[in-house]
């Protein structure tokens, strides 16, 4: 919040509000990295996790491109 000081210049008023710059991330697919890790680390065929990979990618992409509203948050909780 600001107010006019001498000579009508804005003067900042101390507040208890913390301002934060929103960080952004890029959409990436985790699937290739997870497939390699499962194949090499657990000696399992990664195709048995296809549905899990898809779900993980969808959830992450939904979270990073989510709108900021109560309705959007409720949709993510379900």
XYZ file of C-alpha atoms in Angstrom:
78
model
C 0.000 0.000 0.000
C 1.266 3.481 -0.666
C 0.193 6.973 0.219
C 1.174 10.425 -0.944
C 4.056 11.998 0.947
C 5.612 15.441 0.644
C 5.628 16.708 -2.919
C 2.928 14.118 -3.719
C 5.482 11.292 -4.125
C 4.343 7.785 -3.185
C 5.562 6.531 0.195
C 5.553 2.814 0.995
C 3.760 1.785 4.164
C 5.019 -1.217 6.150
C 2.648 -4.158 6.028
C 2.616 -7.740 7.247
C 1.921 -9.076 3.762
C 4.548 -11.331 2.234
C 4.883 -11.075 -1.505
C 6.156 -14.002 -3.514
C 6.898 -14.418 -7.195
C 5.163 -17.484 -8.606
C 7.605 -19.991 -10.044
C 6.868 -21.798 -13.273
C 8.072 -25.127 -14.559
C 7.941 -26.722 -17.950
C 5.893 -29.744 -18.909
C 8.030 -32.845 -19.115
C 7.311 -36.527 -19.531
C 8.606 -38.665 -16.686
C 7.867 -41.886 -18.521
C 11.183 -42.399 -20.384
C 13.215 -41.825 -17.229
C 11.024 -44.043 -15.067
C 11.013 -46.805 -17.680
C 14.825 -46.843 -17.723
C 15.017 -46.783 -13.921
C 12.542 -49.640 -13.483
C 14.156 -51.687 -16.223
C 17.691 -51.243 -14.897
C 17.081 -50.934 -11.166
C 14.384 -53.538 -10.615
C 14.896 -55.809 -13.637
C 11.163 -55.635 -14.384
C 9.535 -54.934 -17.690
C 8.318 -51.305 -17.563
C 5.259 -52.004 -19.727
C 3.412 -53.322 -16.680
C 3.407 -49.737 -15.342
C 2.000 -48.004 -18.444
C -1.182 -46.851 -16.676
C 0.820 -45.567 -13.708
C 3.144 -43.600 -15.987
C 0.197 -42.019 -17.786
C -1.481 -41.087 -14.512
C 1.710 -39.587 -13.088
C 2.288 -37.453 -16.185
C -1.345 -36.285 -16.196
C -1.314 -35.358 -12.510
C 1.942 -33.427 -12.790
C 0.810 -31.550 -15.889
C -2.522 -30.750 -14.238
C -0.714 -29.394 -11.177
C 1.687 -27.158 -13.081
C -0.966 -25.737 -15.375
C -3.662 -25.452 -12.724
C -5.681 -22.297 -12.362
C -5.723 -20.718 -8.914
C -9.261 -20.887 -7.588
C -11.245 -22.815 -5.005
C -13.088 -24.660 -7.775
C -9.818 -25.823 -9.338
C -8.446 -26.975 -5.989
C -11.591 -28.962 -5.257
C -11.312 -30.607 -8.674
C -7.719 -31.673 -7.897
C -8.703 -33.129 -4.515
C -11.240 -35.493 -6.113
